[in-house]
Amino acid sequence: MIRKIAISAVAALLLTACGSSKKQAQGAYPETPATQAVTTAPGNAAAAEDAATWSDVQMPVRVELSKPVSFSLSGRATMLRDSMIHISMRVFGMEVAVVNVTNDSVYLVDKFHKYYFAEPLKTVLGSHMMSVGAMQDIMLGTQLGEANTLTFDNPGAKEPVTVTFSDFSTTPAGNAAGQVRIQAPVTGKQVDAVFVWSLEKAKWDRGQTVNFKRPSPSQYKRITMKSVLQMLNRN
């Protein structure tokens, strides 16, 4: 049961946040060091034209999935501006899954049952290719102007990917959404997921460091994009 929950969670995060198409082919294994460490120092972010600049943030997050299966997982998200999104998901205090996204690669790791997914970011995003910084803006609901909904084309599907933002608060990143709902048709199934951010508990610009250790192929079994899509389609 835990394996199903953990893998479904990372599948939902991957497919709904990125709006992937089942036609995307498996890419080459991302060439990254065995341990990937990224650090930002407070105030070191590149200056932007507006005042809402930030270098890093860490906060609790809850992922609620209502379709195609229903469950929720809580964890901790760490974002390093323009370079990394790292989410550690836990069940009863035990880390069961890790999502690590950089401008080069996407890793999804089921630490409990030793499964992992690894692809270049451009393979995962396909025609929706964007930078990590742009993904952070979408996940946090910043840089929206007057909009509270974004819509993306979804190749191969009749319905688009829809992202809805609500429960806004003022943060060092500007107005940010406490809830981000992502609705997307994937392999004939409707995926409906909500990121619930604890913005009131967020720690901004503390010089956060993320040490992501790439799973060893001798200890973890790799699953492909095709396997993730088939698993999601079975639920």
Short mmCIF file of C-alpha atoms in Angstrom, two decimals:
data_model
loop_
_atom_site.label_atom_id
_atom_site.label_comp_id
_atom_site.label_asym_id
_atom_site.label_seq_id
_atom_site.Cartn_x
_atom_site.Cartn_y
_atom_site.Cartn_z
CA MET A 1 0.00 0.00 0.00
CA ILE A 2 2.76 2.48 0.89
CA ARG A 3 4.53 1.75 -2.39
CA LYS A 4 1.33 2.40 -4.34
CA ILE A 5 0.75 5.67 -2.47
CA ALA A 6 4.32 6.87 -2.82
CA ILE A 7 4.66 6.05 -6.51
CA SER A 8 1.21 7.43 -7.32
CA ALA A 9 2.17 10.64 -5.53
CA VAL A 10 5.35 11.18 -7.49
CA ALA A 11 3.55 10.20 -10.69
CA ALA A 12 0.88 12.80 -9.99
CA LEU A 13 3.47 15.44 -9.18
CA LEU A 14 5.40 14.68 -12.34
CA LEU A 15 2.55 14.37 -14.79
CA THR A 16 0.18 17.06 -13.58
CA ALA A 17 2.77 19.73 -12.80
CA CYS A 18 4.51 19.20 -16.12
CA GLY A 19 1.51 18.35 -18.29
CA SER A 20 3.42 15.52 -19.94
CA SER A 21 2.18 13.64 -22.95
CA LYS A 22 2.21 9.86 -23.12
CA LYS A 23 3.87 10.17 -26.53
CA GLN A 24 7.10 11.49 -25.07
CA ALA A 25 9.99 9.09 -25.50
CA GLN A 26 12.39 7.98 -22.80
CA GLY A 27 15.54 10.07 -22.85
CA ALA A 28 19.13 9.42 -21.94
CA TYR A 29 20.03 8.93 -18.31
CA PRO A 30 20.81 12.34 -16.81
CA GLU A 31 24.52 12.76 -16.33
CA THR A 32 24.82 14.27 -12.86
CA PRO A 33 27.23 13.74 -9.97
CA ALA A 34 26.44 11.00 -7.46
CA THR A 35 25.69 13.73 -4.94
CA GLN A 36 24.09 16.92 -6.17
CA ALA A 37 24.55 19.90 -3.84
CA VAL A 38 23.21 23.36 -4.51
CA THR A 39 23.55 26.27 -2.11
CA THR A 40 22.39 29.85 -2.21
CA ALA A 41 23.56 32.54 0.15
CA PRO A 42 21.06 35.04 1.58
CA GLY A 43 20.62 37.99 -0.76
CA ASN A 44 22.57 36.28 -3.53
CA ALA A 45 19.69 35.96 -5.99
CA ALA A 46 20.04 37.82 -9.25
CA ALA A 47 18.45 41.23 -9.03
CA ALA A 48 15.07 41.49 -10.71
CA GLU A 49 13.38 44.59 -11.98
CA ASP A 50 10.73 44.38 -9.28
CA ALA A 51 11.23 44.26 -5.53
CA ALA A 52 9.87 40.74 -5.07
CA THR A 53 13.19 38.87 -5.31
CA TRP A 54 14.17 35.84 -3.27
CA SER A 55 17.01 33.31 -3.20
CA ASP A 56 15.56 30.29 -1.38
CA VAL A 57 12.55 29.11 0.58
CA GLN A 58 11.61 26.08 2.66
CA MET A 59 8.09 25.28 3.87
CA PRO A 60 5.66 22.44 4.65
CA VAL A 61 3.52 21.27 1.75
CA ARG A 62 0.59 18.89 1.43
CA VAL A 63 -0.30 17.21 -1.84
CA GLU A 64 -3.95 16.22 -2.15
CA LEU A 65 -4.94 13.98 -5.04
CA SER A 66 -8.66 13.44 -5.72
CA LYS A 67 -8.42 11.82 -9.18
CA PRO A 68 -7.74 9.18 -10.42
CA VAL A 69 -7.17 7.97 -6.83
CA SER A 70 -7.84 9.82 -3.59
CA PHE A 71 -5.20 10.41 -0.92
CA SER A 72 -2.95 13.09 0.55
CA LEU A 73 0.70 13.23 1.51
CA SER A 74 2.54 15.83 3.54
CA GLY A 75 6.15 16.82 3.34
CA ARG A 76 8.67 19.62 3.09
CA ALA A 77 9.56 21.61 0.01
CA THR A 78 12.82 23.45 -0.55
CA MET A 79 13.25 25.72 -3.55
CA LEU A 80 16.48 27.36 -4.63
CA ARG A 81 15.58 30.18 -6.95
CA ASP A 82 15.97 29.32 -10.64
CA SER A 83 17.95 26.15 -9.90
CA MET A 84 16.16 23.49 -7.84
CA ILE A 85 12.82 22.19 -6.55
CA HIS A 86 13.18 19.55 -3.86
CA ILE A 87 10.18 17.92 -2.15
CA SER A 88 10.49 15.31 0.59
CA MET A 89 7.22 13.44 1.22
CA ARG A 90 6.55 11.56 4.45
CA VAL A 91 4.14 9.03 5.94
CA PHE A 92 4.03 8.83 9.75
CA GLY A 93 7.23 10.88 9.86
CA MET A 94 9.14 8.52 7.55
CA GLU A 95 10.44 9.81 4.24
CA VAL A 96 8.85 7.67 1.54
CA ALA A 97 9.44 9.69 -1.62
CA VAL A 98 11.64 12.49 -2.93
CA VAL A 99 11.12 14.74 -5.93
CA ASN A 100 14.20 16.62 -7.15
CA VAL A 101 14.01 18.89 -10.19
CA THR A 102 16.84 20.94 -11.68
CA ASN A 103 17.26 22.61 -15.05
CA ASP A 104 18.94 19.40 -16.23
CA SER A 105 17.00 16.52 -14.71
CA VAL A 106 13.97 15.17 -12.87
CA TYR A 107 14.40 12.52 -10.19
CA LEU A 108 11.56 10.79 -8.36
CA VAL A 109 12.63 8.33 -5.68
CA ASP A 110 10.54 5.79 -3.75
CA LYS A 111 12.91 5.30 -0.83
CA PHE A 112 10.75 2.73 0.93
CA HIS A 113 10.65 0.15 -1.86
CA LYS A 114 13.79 1.29 -3.72
CA TYR A 115 12.30 2.48 -7.00
CA TYR A 116 13.33 5.60 -8.87
CA PHE A 117 12.55 7.60 -11.99
CA ALA A 118 15.21 9.69 -13.75
CA GLU A 119 14.90 11.66 -16.97
CA PRO A 120 16.25 14.89 -18.46
CA LEU A 121 13.91 17.80 -17.79
CA LYS A 122 13.41 18.41 -21.51
CA THR A 123 12.19 14.81 -21.94
CA VAL A 124 9.66 15.16 -19.12
CA LEU A 125 8.33 18.56 -20.18
CA GLY A 126 8.40 17.95 -23.93
CA SER A 127 6.60 20.77 -25.74
CA HIS A 128 6.00 22.50 -22.39
CA MET A 129 9.71 23.02 -21.77
CA MET A 130 10.37 25.77 -19.23
CA SER A 131 13.03 26.74 -16.73
CA VAL A 132 12.99 25.75 -13.07
CA GLY A 133 12.38 29.40 -12.24
CA ALA A 134 9.22 29.43 -14.37
CA MET A 135 8.06 26.19 -12.72
CA GLN A 136 8.60 27.78 -9.30
CA ASP A 137 6.48 30.77 -10.30
CA ILE A 138 3.66 28.41 -11.34
CA MET A 139 3.92 26.21 -8.26
CA LEU A 140 3.82 29.23 -5.94
CA GLY A 141 1.36 31.25 -7.98
CA THR A 142 3.62 34.28 -8.28
CA GLN A 143 4.06 36.56 -11.32
CA LEU A 144 0.37 36.14 -12.21
CA GLY A 145 -0.71 39.74 -12.46
CA GLU A 146 -4.51 39.82 -12.33
CA ALA A 147 -4.94 36.17 -13.36
CA ASN A 148 -5.92 33.35 -11.00
CA THR A 149 -6.03 30.62 -13.67
CA LEU A 150 -3.51 29.45 -16.24
CA THR A 151 -4.28 27.12 -19.15
CA PHE A 152 -1.76 25.09 -21.15
CA ASP A 153 -2.27 23.11 -24.34
CA ASN A 154 -2.07 19.37 -23.80
CA PRO A 155 -0.86 17.60 -26.98
CA GLY A 156 -2.80 14.42 -27.69
CA ALA A 157 -5.67 15.30 -25.35
CA LYS A 158 -8.97 17.08 -25.95
CA GLU A 159 -8.79 19.07 -22.71
CA PRO A 160 -6.01 21.46 -21.66
CA VAL A 161 -4.01 21.50 -18.44
CA THR A 162 -5.64 23.98 -16.05
CA VAL A 163 -3.88 25.50 -13.03
CA THR A 164 -6.03 27.43 -10.53
CA PHE A 165 -4.61 29.62 -7.74
CA SER A 166 -6.29 30.67 -4.49
CA ASP A 167 -5.70 31.66 -0.85
CA PHE A 168 -3.12 34.35 -1.61
CA SER A 169 -0.69 35.81 0.93
CA THR A 170 2.01 38.48 0.72
CA THR A 171 5.52 36.96 0.78
CA PRO A 172 9.09 37.99 -0.13
CA ALA A 173 8.27 36.54 -3.57
CA GLY A 174 5.27 38.85 -3.90
CA ASN A 175 1.71 37.55 -3.73
CA ALA A 176 1.84 33.75 -3.51
CA ALA A 177 -0.96 31.20 -3.63
CA GLY A 178 -1.53 28.98 -0.61
CA GLN A 179 -3.38 26.51 -2.82
CA VAL A 180 -2.50 25.54 -6.38
CA ARG A 181 -4.88 23.13 -8.12
CA ILE A 182 -3.74 21.29 -11.23
CA GLN A 183 -6.25 19.50 -13.47
CA ALA A 184 -5.01 17.53 -16.46
CA PRO A 185 -6.11 14.60 -18.63
CA VAL A 186 -3.35 11.96 -18.67
CA THR A 187 -3.61 8.66 -20.60
CA GLY A 188 -7.38 8.96 -20.68
CA LYS A 189 -7.67 9.64 -16.94
CA GLN A 190 -8.44 12.98 -15.30
CA VAL A 191 -5.77 13.93 -12.77
CA ASP A 192 -6.82 16.43 -10.11
CA ALA A 193 -4.17 17.47 -7.59
CA VAL A 194 -3.79 20.36 -5.15
CA PHE A 195 -0.58 21.69 -3.63
CA VAL A 196 -1.35 23.23 -0.23
CA TRP A 197 1.53 25.44 0.87
CA SER A 198 1.99 26.50 4.52
CA LEU A 199 3.12 29.98 3.57
CA GLU A 200 2.84 31.20 7.17
CA LYS A 201 5.58 28.70 8.11
CA ALA A 202 7.85 29.44 5.16
CA LYS A 203 11.50 30.29 5.80
CA TRP A 204 12.73 32.69 3.15
CA ASP A 205 16.30 33.59 2.24
CA ARG A 206 18.04 31.56 4.94
CA GLY A 207 20.81 30.24 2.69
CA GLN A 208 19.20 26.81 2.36
CA THR A 209 21.35 23.93 1.13
CA VAL A 210 20.01 20.82 -0.60
CA ASN A 211 22.10 17.67 -0.77
CA PHE A 212 20.41 15.26 -3.14
CA LYS A 213 22.05 11.86 -3.42
CA ARG A 214 21.38 10.15 -6.71
CA PRO A 215 20.01 6.62 -6.14
CA SER A 216 22.44 3.82 -6.87
CA PRO A 217 21.31 1.47 -9.69
CA SER A 218 22.64 -1.42 -7.61
CA GLN A 219 20.24 -0.58 -4.78
CA TYR A 220 17.27 0.95 -6.61
CA LYS A 221 15.23 -0.25 -9.58
CA ARG A 222 14.65 2.34 -12.26
CA ILE A 223 11.16 2.85 -13.64
CA THR A 224 10.56 4.58 -16.97
CA MET A 225 8.08 7.22 -18.09
CA LYS A 226 6.12 4.45 -19.79
CA SER A 227 5.92 2.46 -16.55
CA VAL A 228 4.70 5.49 -14.59
CA LEU A 229 1.99 6.19 -17.17
CA GLN A 230 0.88 2.55 -17.22
CA MET A 231 0.69 2.51 -13.42
CA LEU A 232 -1.36 5.69 -13.36
CA ASN A 233 -3.66 4.28 -16.04
CA ARG A 234 -4.31 1.15 -13.94
CA ASN A 235 -5.48 3.17 -10.90
#
